[in-house]
PDB file of C-alpha atoms in Angstrom:
ATOM      1  CA  MET A 309     -56.304  13.314  17.969  1.00 53.00           C
ATOM      2  CA  GLY A 310     -54.964  11.972  14.648  1.00 60.00           C
ATOM      3  CA  LEU A 311     -56.983  10.543  11.810  1.00 65.00           C
ATOM      4  CA  ILE A 312     -57.935   6.900  12.077  1.00 66.00           C
ATOM      5  CA  CYS A 313     -56.208   4.735   9.487  1.00 59.00           C
ATOM      6  CA  PHE A 314     -58.825   2.373   8.040  1.00 55.00           C
ATOM      7  CA  PRO A 315     -57.711  -0.905   6.432  1.00 56.00           C
ATOM      8  CA  ASP A 316     -58.020  -1.442   2.667  1.00 62.00           C
ATOM      9  CA  THR A 317     -60.114  -4.608   2.614  1.00 63.00           C
ATOM     10  CA  GLN A 318     -60.254  -4.339  -1.193  1.00 65.00           C
ATOM     11  CA  ASP A 319     -56.586  -5.373  -1.303  1.00 62.00           C
ATOM     12  CA  ASN A 320     -57.277  -8.725   0.369  1.00 62.00           C
ATOM     13  CA  ILE A 321     -57.057 -11.953  -1.591  1.00 69.00           C
ATOM     14  CA  PRO A 322     -60.587 -13.141  -2.537  1.00 66.00           C
ATOM     15  CA  SER A 323     -61.881 -16.462  -1.294  1.00 68.00           C
ATOM     16  CA  ILE A 324     -62.758 -17.346  -4.914  1.00 87.00           C
ATOM     17  CA  PRO A 325     -59.829 -16.122  -7.082  1.00 85.00           C
ATOM     18  CA  VAL A 326     -61.615 -15.342 -10.371  1.00 90.00           C
ATOM     19  CA  HIS A 327     -60.670 -12.488 -12.727  1.00 90.00           C
ATOM     20  CA  LEU A 328     -63.559 -10.028 -13.301  1.00 91.00           C
ATOM     21  CA  THR A 329     -63.947  -8.297 -16.661  1.00 92.00           C
ATOM     22  CA  ARG A 330     -65.779  -5.116 -15.634  1.00 91.00           C
ATOM     23  CA  VAL A 331     -66.174  -3.663 -12.147  1.00 88.00           C
ATOM     24  CA  GLY A 332     -67.139  -0.073 -11.429  1.00 88.00           C
ATOM     25  CA  VAL A 333     -69.988   2.401 -11.201  1.00 89.00           C
ATOM     26  CA  THR A 334     -73.030   3.155 -13.344  1.00 91.00           C
ATOM     27  CA  GLY A 335     -75.423   6.083 -13.481  1.00 91.00           C
ATOM     28  CA  VAL A 336     -73.006   8.849 -12.428  1.00 90.00           C
ATOM     29  CA  LYS A 337     -74.718  12.124 -13.427  1.00 90.00           C
ATOM     30  CA  LYS A 338     -72.762  15.336 -13.927  1.00 87.00           C
ATOM     31  CA  LEU A 339     -73.396  18.814 -15.301  1.00 85.00           C
ATOM     32  CA  LEU A 340     -71.202  19.691 -18.270  1.00 83.00           C
ATOM     33  CA  LYS A 341     -71.030  23.116 -19.867  1.00 77.00           C
ATOM     34  CA  ILE A 342     -69.072  23.317 -23.098  1.00 73.00           C
ATOM     35  CA  GLU A 343     -68.142  26.859 -24.094  1.00 67.00           C
ATOM     36  CA  ARG A 344     -67.921  27.670 -27.814  1.00 65.00           C
ATOM     37  CA  ASP A 345     -66.444  30.655 -29.628  1.00 66.00           C
ATOM     38  CA  GLU A 346     -69.168  33.087 -30.783  1.00 67.00           C
ATOM     39  CA  LYS A 347     -71.900  30.518 -30.131  1.00 71.00           C
ATOM     40  CA  ARG A 348     -74.133  29.730 -27.210  1.00 75.00           C
ATOM     41  CA  PRO A 349     -72.611  27.175 -24.807  1.00 74.00           C
ATOM     42  CA  ILE A 350     -73.792  23.579 -24.932  1.00 78.00           C
ATOM     43  CA  ILE A 351     -75.281  22.422 -21.630  1.00 82.00           C
ATOM     44  CA  LEU A 352     -75.342  18.678 -21.070  1.00 86.00           C
ATOM     45  CA  LEU A 353     -76.430  16.499 -18.178  1.00 89.00           C
ATOM     46  CA  PRO A 354     -74.487  13.354 -19.064  1.00 91.00           C
ATOM     47  CA  THR A 355     -74.669   9.996 -17.331  1.00 93.00           C
ATOM     48  CA  PHE A 356     -71.403   8.083 -17.033  1.00 93.00           C
ATOM     49  CA  ASN A 357     -70.558   4.422 -16.529  1.00 93.00           C
ATOM     50  CA  ALA A 358     -66.932   3.682 -15.593  1.00 91.00           C
ATOM     51  CA  PHE A 359     -65.305   0.261 -15.257  1.00 93.00           C
ATOM     52  CA  VAL A 360     -61.942  -1.419 -14.840  1.00 91.00           C
ATOM     53  CA  ASP A 361     -61.046  -5.086 -14.838  1.00 92.00           C
ATOM     54  CA  LEU A 362     -60.075  -6.763 -11.563  1.00 88.00           C
ATOM     55  CA  PRO A 363     -57.354  -9.401 -11.200  1.00 87.00           C
ATOM     56  CA  SER A 364     -58.097 -12.682  -9.450  1.00 87.00           C
ATOM     57  CA  THR A 365     -55.643 -11.754  -6.676  1.00 85.00           C
ATOM     58  CA  GLN A 366     -57.619  -8.716  -5.479  1.00 79.00           C
ATOM     59  CA  ARG A 367     -60.954  -8.823  -3.659  1.00 79.00           C
ATOM     60  CA  GLY A 368     -62.358  -5.486  -4.862  1.00 76.00           C
ATOM     61  CA  ILE A 369     -61.586  -2.282  -6.702  1.00 75.00           C
ATOM     62  CA  HIS A 370     -61.299   1.042  -4.927  1.00 75.00           C
ATOM     63  CA  MET A 371     -64.784   2.040  -6.060  1.00 74.00           C
ATOM     64  CA  SER A 372     -64.661   5.708  -5.056  1.00 78.00           C
ATOM     65  CA  ARG A 373     -61.805   6.314  -7.491  1.00 79.00           C
ATOM     66  CA  ASN A 374     -64.145   5.887 -10.477  1.00 79.00           C
ATOM     67  CA  PRO A 375     -66.551   8.787  -9.782  1.00 82.00           C
ATOM     68  CA  GLU A 376     -63.509  10.706  -8.503  1.00 83.00           C
ATOM     69  CA  ALA A 377     -61.820  10.288 -11.891  1.00 86.00           C
ATOM     70  CA  ILE A 378     -64.967  11.494 -13.677  1.00 84.00           C
ATOM     71  CA  SER A 379     -65.229  14.605 -11.485  1.00 86.00           C
ATOM     72  CA  GLU A 380     -61.544  15.497 -11.805  1.00 82.00           C
ATOM     73  CA  VAL A 381     -61.507  15.235 -15.580  1.00 84.00           C
ATOM     74  CA  LEU A 382     -64.707  17.305 -15.924  1.00 80.00           C
ATOM     75  CA  GLU A 383     -63.219  20.047 -13.756  1.00 76.00           C
ATOM     76  CA  GLU A 384     -60.121  20.121 -15.938  1.00 72.00           C
ATOM     77  CA  VAL A 385     -61.970  20.432 -19.240  1.00 61.00           C
ATOM     78  CA  VAL A 386     -64.700  22.964 -18.434  1.00 56.00           C
ATOM     79  CA  GLU A 387     -62.518  25.813 -19.674  1.00 56.00           C
ATOM     80  CA  ASN A 388     -61.564  24.025 -22.879  1.00 54.00           C
ATOM     81  CA  THR A 389     -63.735  25.384 -25.710  1.00 49.00           C
ATOM     82  CA  ALA A 390     -62.723  22.548 -28.064  1.00 52.00           C
ATOM     83  CA  VAL A 391     -63.658  19.627 -25.835  1.00 68.00           C
ATOM     84  CA  GLU A 392     -65.144  16.569 -27.546  1.00 83.00           C
ATOM     85  CA  VAL A 393     -67.260  14.162 -25.534  1.00 88.00           C
ATOM     86  CA  GLU A 394     -65.407  11.095 -26.822  1.00 92.00           C
ATOM     87  CA  SER A 395     -62.069  12.719 -25.869  1.00 89.00           C
ATOM     88  CA  LEU A 396     -63.557  13.462 -22.457  1.00 89.00           C
ATOM     89  CA  CYS A 397     -64.278   9.748 -21.998  1.00 92.00           C
ATOM     90  CA  ALA A 398     -60.753   8.936 -23.157  1.00 92.00           C
ATOM     91  CA  GLU A 399     -59.286  11.255 -20.512  1.00 89.00           C
ATOM     92  CA  ILE A 400     -61.376   9.548 -17.829  1.00 91.00           C
ATOM     93  CA  VAL A 401     -60.119   6.150 -19.028  1.00 93.00           C
ATOM     94  CA  ASN A 402     -56.546   7.397 -18.759  1.00 90.00           C
ATOM     95  CA  SER A 403     -57.211   8.672 -15.243  1.00 90.00           C
ATOM     96  CA  LEU A 404     -58.790   5.354 -14.207  1.00 90.00           C
ATOM     97  CA  LEU A 405     -55.735   3.387 -15.278  1.00 92.00           C
ATOM     98  CA  LYS A 406     -53.523   5.748 -13.279  1.00 89.00           C
ATOM     99  CA  LYS A 407     -55.674   5.328 -10.176  1.00 87.00           C
ATOM    100  CA  HIS A 408     -56.106   1.560 -10.532  1.00 87.00           C
ATOM    101  CA  LYS A 409     -52.548   0.284 -10.975  1.00 87.00           C
ATOM    102  CA  TYR A 410     -53.769  -3.318 -10.841  1.00 86.00           C
ATOM    103  CA  ALA A 411     -56.146  -2.889 -13.788  1.00 90.00           C
ATOM    104  CA  LYS A 412     -55.134  -3.790 -17.333  1.00 93.00           C
ATOM    105  CA  ARG A 413     -58.247  -2.367 -18.957  1.00 93.00           C
ATOM    106  CA  ALA A 414     -60.672   0.522 -18.399  1.00 94.00           C
ATOM    107  CA  GLU A 415     -63.914   1.504 -20.082  1.00 94.00           C
ATOM    108  CA  VAL A 416     -66.075   4.631 -19.878  1.00 95.00           C
ATOM    109  CA  SER A 417     -69.404   5.307 -21.575  1.00 95.00           C
ATOM    110  CA  MET A 418     -71.481   8.479 -21.588  1.00 95.00           C
ATOM    111  CA  THR A 419     -75.020   9.291 -22.705  1.00 95.00           C
ATOM    112  CA  SER A 420     -76.777  12.642 -22.618  1.00 94.00           C
ATOM    113  CA  ASP A 421     -79.842  14.382 -23.950  1.00 94.00           C
ATOM    114  CA  PHE A 422     -78.831  16.881 -26.627  1.00 92.00           C
ATOM    115  CA  MET A 423     -80.970  19.734 -27.886  1.00 89.00           C
ATOM    116  CA  PHE A 424     -80.712  21.187 -31.375  1.00 87.00           C
ATOM    117  CA  MET A 425     -82.789  23.781 -33.189  1.00 88.00           C
ATOM    118  CA  LYS A 426     -84.705  23.194 -36.406  1.00 90.00           C
ATOM    119  CA  ARG A 427     -87.615  24.735 -38.294  1.00 93.00           C
ATOM    120  CA  SER A 428     -90.898  23.063 -39.200  1.00 91.00           C
ATOM    121  CA  PRO A 429     -91.058  22.135 -42.905  1.00 90.00           C
ATOM    122  CA  VAL A 430     -93.719  24.600 -44.143  1.00 93.00           C
ATOM    123  CA  THR A 431     -94.471  27.314 -41.575  1.00 94.00           C
ATOM    124  CA  LYS A 432     -90.781  27.461 -40.548  1.00 94.00           C
ATOM    125  CA  HIS A 433     -91.566  27.719 -36.839  1.00 92.00           C
ATOM    126  CA  LYS A 434     -88.424  27.362 -34.717  1.00 92.00           C
ATOM    127  CA  THR A 435     -88.543  24.328 -32.460  1.00 91.00           C
ATOM    128  CA  GLN A 436     -86.256  22.670 -29.943  1.00 90.00           C
ATOM    129  CA  GLU A 437     -85.586  19.039 -30.808  1.00 91.00           C
ATOM    130  CA  MET A 438     -84.238  16.570 -28.259  1.00 92.00           C
ATOM    131  CA  THR A 439     -82.006  13.677 -29.198  1.00 94.00           C
ATOM    132  CA  LYS A 440     -79.296  11.614 -27.533  1.00 95.00           C
ATOM    133  CA  ILE A 441     -75.552  11.687 -27.958  1.00 95.00           C
ATOM    134  CA  MET A 442     -73.267   8.929 -26.748  1.00 96.00           C
ATOM    135  CA  ALA A 443     -69.547   8.425 -26.361  1.00 95.00           C
ATOM    136  CA  ASP A 444     -67.385   5.454 -25.392  1.00 96.00           C
ATOM    137  CA  ALA A 445     -63.704   4.975 -24.677  1.00 96.00           C
ATOM    138  CA  ILE A 446     -61.844   1.741 -24.000  1.00 96.00           C
ATOM    139  CA  GLY A 447     -58.221   1.705 -22.878  1.00 95.00           C
ATOM    140  CA  TYR A 448     -55.750  -1.048 -22.125  1.00 94.00           C
ATOM    141  CA  ARG A 449     -52.124  -1.241 -21.093  1.00 93.00           C
ATOM    142  CA  ASP A 450     -49.559  -2.050 -23.752  1.00 88.00           C
ATOM    143  CA  GLY A 451     -46.321  -2.332 -21.794  1.00 86.00           C
ATOM    144  CA  ASP A 452     -45.688   1.105 -20.328  1.00 85.00           C
ATOM    145  CA  ASP A 453     -48.100   2.765 -22.720  1.00 89.00           C
ATOM    146  CA  VAL A 454     -51.889   3.068 -22.693  1.00 91.00           C
ATOM    147  CA  VAL A 455     -53.807   2.464 -25.944  1.00 93.00           C
ATOM    148  CA  ILE A 456     -57.265   4.061 -26.094  1.00 94.00           C
ATOM    149  CA  ARG A 457     -59.995   3.650 -28.701  1.00 95.00           C
ATOM    150  CA  LYS A 458     -62.883   6.112 -28.602  1.00 95.00           C
ATOM    151  CA  MET A 459     -66.284   6.345 -30.267  1.00 96.00           C
ATOM    152  CA  ILE A 460     -69.039   8.902 -30.701  1.00 96.00           C
ATOM    153  CA  GLY A 461     -72.662   8.260 -31.490  1.00 96.00           C
ATOM    154  CA  ALA A 462     -76.194   9.602 -31.681  1.00 97.00           C
ATOM    155  CA  GLU A 463     -79.729   8.253 -31.418  1.00 97.00           C
ATOM    156  CA  VAL A 464     -82.567  10.064 -33.175  1.00 97.00           C
ATOM    157  CA  VAL A 465     -86.329   9.518 -33.392  1.00 96.00           C
ATOM    158  CA  GLY A 466     -87.989   9.640 -36.794  1.00 96.00           C
ATOM    159  CA  MET A 467     -90.922   8.180 -38.732  1.00 95.00           C
ATOM    160  CA  THR A 468     -91.178   5.205 -41.060  1.00 96.00           C
ATOM    161  CA  VAL A 469     -93.975   3.914 -43.282  1.00 94.00           C
ATOM    162  CA  CYS A 470     -94.336   0.204 -44.101  1.00 92.00           C
ATOM    163  CA  PRO A 471     -93.904  -0.438 -47.858  1.00 91.00           C
ATOM    164  CA  CYS A 472     -95.566  -3.870 -47.739  1.00 90.00           C
ATOM    165  CA  ALA A 473     -98.839  -2.664 -46.222  1.00 90.00           C
ATOM    166  CA  GLN A 474     -98.859   0.332 -48.558  1.00 87.00           C
ATOM    167  CA  GLU A 475     -98.584  -1.896 -51.644  1.00 86.00           C
ATOM    168  CA  SER A 476    -101.483  -4.005 -50.357  1.00 90.00           C
ATOM    169  CA  VAL A 477    -103.661  -0.909 -49.889  1.00 89.00           C
ATOM    170  CA  LYS A 478    -102.660   0.346 -53.345  1.00 86.00           C
ATOM    171  CA  GLU A 479    -103.605  -2.940 -54.996  1.00 85.00           C
ATOM    172  CA  SER A 480    -106.999  -3.142 -53.273  1.00 89.00           C
ATOM    173  CA  SER A 481    -107.641   0.513 -54.180  1.00 86.00           C
ATOM    174  CA  LYS A 482    -106.819  -0.259 -57.808  1.00 85.00           C
ATOM    175  CA  GLN A 483    -109.471  -2.945 -57.921  1.00 88.00           C
ATOM    176  CA  ASP A 484    -112.010  -0.494 -56.474  1.00 88.00           C
ATOM    177  CA  LEU A 485    -111.082   2.172 -59.046  1.00 87.00           C
ATOM    178  CA  LEU A 486    -111.432  -0.243 -61.970  1.00 88.00           C
ATOM    179  CA  GLU A 487    -115.095  -0.727 -61.109  1.00 86.00           C
ATOM    180  CA  PHE A 488    -115.889   2.754 -62.480  1.00 88.00           C
ATOM    181  CA  LEU A 489    -112.690   3.943 -64.259  1.00 86.00           C
ATOM    182  CA  ASP A 490    -110.809   2.619 -67.277  1.00 88.00           C
ATOM    183  CA  GLU A 491    -107.302   1.153 -66.835  1.00 87.00           C
ATOM    184  CA  GLU A 492    -105.438   4.257 -68.024  1.00 89.00           C
ATOM    185  CA  THR A 493    -107.363   6.675 -65.776  1.00 90.00           C
ATOM    186  CA  ALA A 494    -107.082   4.360 -62.801  1.00 87.00           C
ATOM    187  CA  GLN A 495    -103.316   4.164 -63.314  1.00 87.00           C
ATOM    188  CA  LYS A 496    -103.061   7.965 -63.351  1.00 91.00           C
ATOM    189  CA  VAL A 497    -104.923   8.114 -60.037  1.00 87.00           C
ATOM    190  CA  LEU A 498    -102.622   5.479 -58.566  1.00 85.00           C
ATOM    191  CA  GLU A 499     -99.577   7.497 -59.629  1.00 84.00           C
ATOM    192  CA  THR A 500    -100.975  10.727 -58.151  1.00 86.00           C
ATOM    193  CA  VAL A 501    -102.413   9.736 -54.791  1.00 84.00           C
ATOM    194  CA  SER A 502    -100.479   8.735 -51.654  1.00 83.00           C
ATOM    195  CA  PHE A 503    -101.800   5.493 -50.223  1.00 87.00           C
ATOM    196  CA  ALA A 504    -102.288   4.632 -46.576  1.00 86.00           C
ATOM    197  CA  SER A 505    -100.028   2.342 -44.587  1.00 90.00           C
ATOM    198  CA  HIS A 506     -99.190   1.702 -40.971  1.00 91.00           C
ATOM    199  CA  ASN A 507     -96.513   3.910 -39.448  1.00 92.00           C
ATOM    200  CA  GLN A 508     -93.744   3.360 -36.933  1.00 93.00           C
ATOM    201  CA  ARG A 509     -91.812   5.606 -34.620  1.00 94.00           C
ATOM    202  CA  GLY A 510     -88.271   4.800 -35.635  1.00 96.00           C
ATOM    203  CA  LYS A 511     -85.144   5.096 -33.490  1.00 97.00           C
ATOM    204  CA  GLY A 512     -81.954   5.234 -35.498  1.00 97.00           C
ATOM    205  CA  MET A 513     -78.531   4.925 -33.901  1.00 98.00           C
ATOM    206  CA  ILE A 514     -74.990   5.341 -35.193  1.00 98.00           C
ATOM    207  CA  MET A 515     -71.846   4.628 -33.166  1.00 97.00           C
ATOM    208  CA  ILE A 516     -68.586   5.281 -34.989  1.00 97.00           C
ATOM    209  CA  GLU A 517     -64.981   5.051 -33.897  1.00 96.00           C
ATOM    210  CA  VAL A 518     -62.974   8.286 -33.924  1.00 95.00           C
ATOM    211  CA  PRO A 519     -59.390   7.463 -34.953  1.00 93.00           C
ATOM    212  CA  GLN A 520     -56.387   9.459 -33.806  1.00 88.00           C
ATOM    213  CA  ASP A 521     -56.103  12.879 -35.512  1.00 88.00           C
ATOM    214  CA  HIS A 522     -59.688  12.707 -36.809  1.00 90.00           C
ATOM    215  CA  SER A 523     -62.888  14.356 -35.613  1.00 89.00           C
ATOM    216  CA  ILE A 524     -66.563  13.555 -36.148  1.00 92.00           C
ATOM    217  CA  ARG A 525     -69.341  15.967 -35.293  1.00 90.00           C
ATOM    218  CA  GLY A 526     -72.348  14.586 -33.473  1.00 90.00           C
ATOM    219  CA  GLU A 527     -74.562  16.957 -35.467  1.00 91.00           C
ATOM    220  CA  ASP A 528     -73.497  15.204 -38.692  1.00 95.00           C
ATOM    221  CA  LEU A 529     -74.540  11.827 -37.300  1.00 96.00           C
ATOM    222  CA  ILE A 530     -77.908  13.292 -36.249  1.00 96.00           C
ATOM    223  CA  ARG A 531     -78.492  14.581 -39.774  1.00 96.00           C
ATOM    224  CA  ILE A 532     -77.568  11.230 -41.352  1.00 97.00           C
ATOM    225  CA  ILE A 533     -79.978   9.347 -39.087  1.00 97.00           C
ATOM    226  CA  GLU A 534     -82.828  11.804 -39.719  1.00 96.00           C
ATOM    227  CA  ASP A 535     -82.315  11.635 -43.485  1.00 96.00           C
ATOM    228  CA  SER A 536     -82.333   7.814 -43.500  1.00 97.00           C
ATOM    229  CA  MET A 537     -85.967   7.293 -42.461  1.00 97.00           C
ATOM    230  CA  SER A 538     -89.226   7.935 -44.301  1.00 96.00           C
ATOM    231  CA  SER A 539     -89.393  11.369 -42.680  1.00 95.00           C
ATOM    232  CA  SER A 540     -87.914  13.326 -39.836  1.00 93.00           C
ATOM    233  CA  VAL A 541     -90.277  14.445 -37.063  1.00 93.00           C
ATOM    234  CA  CYS A 542     -90.716  17.793 -35.382  1.00 92.00           C
ATOM    235  CA  GLU A 543     -91.847  18.792 -31.889  1.00 90.00           C
ATOM    236  CA  LEU A 544     -93.924  21.766 -33.080  1.00 89.00           C
ATOM    237  CA  LEU A 545     -96.124  21.284 -36.160  1.00 89.00           C
ATOM    238  CA  LYS A 546     -98.978  23.367 -37.540  1.00 91.00           C
ATOM    239  CA  ARG A 547    -101.467  21.795 -39.953  1.00 93.00           C
ATOM    240  CA  PRO A 548     -99.485  22.544 -43.148  1.00 93.00           C
ATOM    241  CA  ASP A 549     -96.405  21.045 -41.479  1.00 92.00           C
ATOM    242  CA  GLU A 550     -98.309  17.911 -40.443  1.00 92.00           C
ATOM    243  CA  ASN A 551     -99.567  17.469 -43.988  1.00 93.00           C
ATOM    244  CA  ALA A 552     -96.073  17.879 -45.438  1.00 92.00           C
ATOM    245  CA  ILE A 553     -94.522  15.292 -43.103  1.00 92.00           C
ATOM    246  CA  VAL A 554     -97.301  12.721 -43.624  1.00 92.00           C
ATOM    247  CA  VAL A 555     -97.168  13.105 -47.415  1.00 91.00           C
ATOM    248  CA  GLN A 556     -93.354  12.937 -47.473  1.00 92.00           C
ATOM    249  CA  ALA A 557     -93.300   9.824 -45.307  1.00 92.00           C
ATOM    250  CA  HIS A 558     -95.886   7.994 -47.429  1.00 93.00           C
ATOM    251  CA  GLU A 559     -94.023   8.895 -50.606  1.00 92.00           C
ATOM    252  CA  ASN A 560     -90.871   7.419 -49.059  1.00 94.00           C
ATOM    253  CA  PRO A 561     -91.858   4.104 -47.410  1.00 94.00           C
ATOM    254  CA  MET A 562     -89.077   2.096 -45.770  1.00 95.00           C
ATOM    255  CA  PHE A 563     -88.491  -1.166 -43.993  1.00 95.00           C
ATOM    256  CA  VAL A 564     -86.312  -1.189 -40.878  1.00 96.00           C
ATOM    257  CA  GLU A 565     -83.624  -2.798 -43.057  1.00 97.00           C
ATOM    258  CA  ASP A 566     -83.805   0.100 -45.533  1.00 96.00           C
ATOM    259  CA  CYS A 567     -83.061   2.604 -42.774  1.00 97.00           C
ATOM    260  CA  VAL A 568     -79.877   0.797 -41.719  1.00 98.00           C
ATOM    261  CA  ARG A 569     -78.673   0.468 -45.299  1.00 96.00           C
ATOM    262  CA  ASN A 570     -79.396   4.162 -45.947  1.00 97.00           C
ATOM    263  CA  MET A 571     -77.314   5.129 -42.909  1.00 97.00           C
ATOM    264  CA  VAL A 572     -74.462   2.868 -44.007  1.00 97.00           C
ATOM    265  CA  HIS A 573     -74.461   4.414 -47.489  1.00 96.00           C
ATOM    266  CA  LYS A 574     -74.385   7.961 -46.128  1.00 97.00           C
ATOM    267  CA  ILE A 575     -71.629   7.104 -43.627  1.00 97.00           C
ATOM    268  CA  VAL A 576     -69.422   5.728 -46.389  1.00 95.00           C
ATOM    269  CA  SER A 577     -70.126   8.808 -48.532  1.00 94.00           C
ATOM    270  CA  GLU A 578     -69.187  11.270 -45.779  1.00 95.00           C
ATOM    271  CA  PHE A 579     -66.493   9.419 -43.836  1.00 95.00           C
ATOM    272  CA  SER A 580     -64.664   7.354 -46.452  1.00 91.00           C
ATOM    273  CA  HIS A 581     -61.441   9.169 -45.453  1.00 93.00           C
ATOM    274  CA  LEU A 582     -61.384   7.292 -42.145  1.00 95.00           C
ATOM    275  CA  PRO A 583     -59.015   4.305 -41.841  1.00 95.00           C
ATOM    276  CA  ASP A 584     -60.328   0.937 -43.009  1.00 95.00           C
ATOM    277  CA  ASP A 585     -60.171  -0.552 -39.488  1.00 95.00           C
ATOM    278  CA  THR A 586     -62.554   2.100 -38.088  1.00 96.00           C
ATOM    279  CA  MET A 587     -65.461   0.323 -36.375  1.00 96.00           C
ATOM    280  CA  VAL A 588     -69.012   1.382 -37.279  1.00 97.00           C
ATOM    281  CA  THR A 589     -72.248   0.247 -35.610  1.00 97.00           C
ATOM    282  CA  VAL A 590     -75.619   1.169 -37.145  1.00 98.00           C
ATOM    283  CA  ARG A 591     -78.954   0.217 -35.610  1.00 98.00           C
ATOM    284  CA  GLN A 592     -82.629   0.884 -36.242  1.00 97.00           C
ATOM    285  CA  ILE A 593     -85.593  -0.014 -34.019  1.00 97.00           C
ATOM    286  CA  ASN A 594     -89.107   0.589 -35.334  1.00 96.00           C
ATOM    287  CA  GLU A 595     -91.888   0.629 -32.750  1.00 93.00           C
ATOM    288  CA  GLU A 596     -94.732  -1.036 -34.575  1.00 91.00           C
ATOM    289  CA  SER A 597     -98.250   0.390 -34.591  1.00 90.00           C
ATOM    290  CA  ILE A 598    -100.184  -2.749 -35.632  1.00 90.00           C
ATOM    291  CA  HIS A 599     -98.073  -5.317 -33.764  1.00 90.00           C
ATOM    292  CA  ARG A 600     -97.083  -5.709 -30.138  1.00 91.00           C
ATOM    293  CA  HIS A 601     -93.491  -6.404 -31.133  1.00 94.00           C
ATOM    294  CA  ASN A 602     -90.876  -4.050 -32.597  1.00 94.00           C
ATOM    295  CA  ALA A 603     -88.764  -4.413 -35.753  1.00 95.00           C
ATOM    296  CA  TYR A 604     -84.959  -4.411 -35.409  1.00 96.00           C
ATOM    297  CA  ALA A 605     -82.004  -4.246 -37.791  1.00 97.00           C
ATOM    298  CA  GLU A 606     -78.298  -3.739 -37.145  1.00 98.00           C
ATOM    299  CA  ASN A 607     -74.964  -3.719 -38.933  1.00 97.00           C
ATOM    300  CA  VAL A 608     -71.548  -3.888 -37.266  1.00 97.00           C
ATOM    301  CA  ALA A 609     -68.552  -3.654 -39.579  1.00 96.00           C
ATOM    302  CA  THR A 610     -65.292  -1.873 -40.276  1.00 96.00           C
ATOM    303  CA  MET A 611     -65.172   1.097 -42.615  1.00 95.00           C
ATOM    304  CA  GLY A 612     -63.130  -1.004 -45.034  1.00 95.00           C
ATOM    305  CA  GLU A 613     -65.819  -3.687 -45.145  1.00 95.00           C
ATOM    306  CA  LEU A 614     -68.551  -1.106 -45.707  1.00 95.00           C
ATOM    307  CA  LYS A 615     -66.611   0.640 -48.472  1.00 93.00           C
ATOM    308  CA  TYR A 616     -66.009  -2.695 -50.217  1.00 92.00           C
ATOM    309  CA  GLU A 617     -69.740  -3.449 -50.267  1.00 91.00           C
ATOM    310  CA  ILE A 618     -70.846   0.053 -51.299  1.00 88.00           C
ATOM    311  CA  GLU A 619     -68.202   0.386 -53.998  1.00 80.00           C
ATOM    312  CA  GLY A 620     -69.303  -3.000 -55.353  1.00 70.00           C
ATOM    313  CA  ILE A 621     -72.862  -1.664 -55.632  1.00 63.00           C
ATOM    314  CA  ASN A 622     -71.660   1.493 -57.414  1.00 59.00           C
ATOM    315  CA  GLU A 623     -69.700  -0.583 -59.964  1.00 57.00           C
ATOM    316  CA  GLN A 624     -72.746  -2.637 -60.966  1.00 53.00           C
TER     317      GLN A 624
END
């Protein structure tokens, strides 16, 4: 008995002929092992979202082709020791446009937990730190060619200290000190002691376009984000480590806006060689400790726009 030939109802004309911007699948989880020369392999459990656009003349996409494209590309790259996650997404985009001839545009995003090793600040205990890496790729048809833009990003947790509250505590402490100390001695105390403030768990994020013939390491983005807050945090801390982080954070208070501007400045310093039309997104969310709301700041700009602003600051 031969195989039954089932009809492709997706190819029917829809009763309401409206073009759809993004149709596809979300939450596709895969195991990805990236081999590296003379280093331990990187094991990721990424989650993929994959979409194409749908013309008004077609009722539905062939949905199974999206997870199929993800699986096929992953199988092809597992032996490639130089694979980059953003290039992986770009390959999936290319595969989607081959499988969906009717689509003019395809988009793939990927997020994954990423573990890196660090040492605590004083006792130097080794600790595993978890963060997130992200990658996006968007492709569209340009005649017979396919143009793809890809991005890589990271999200890292850190610590911030509110400068405003700290200044208020410092001023009230000064008034208390002046009740039994002279002005000069009180000022010396103020310059020596770290003053209390409320803290936030900060989440910094960078998403940066990777132009053709360029590469950006996710580890570099992680470092930039960590260095842009009041202090980095660590999973394993002994008492001397805790003291060091708390003191460092309170000596380096920052608003949510400061964190974004710090990241922008470091990005321009390290990646100024990228083309001026390179897109950069920087975001910081601070989870407040004395409010029920969170603080948010973001900057979306091209590298050329960021360089213009930073160079203007440097010339002043």
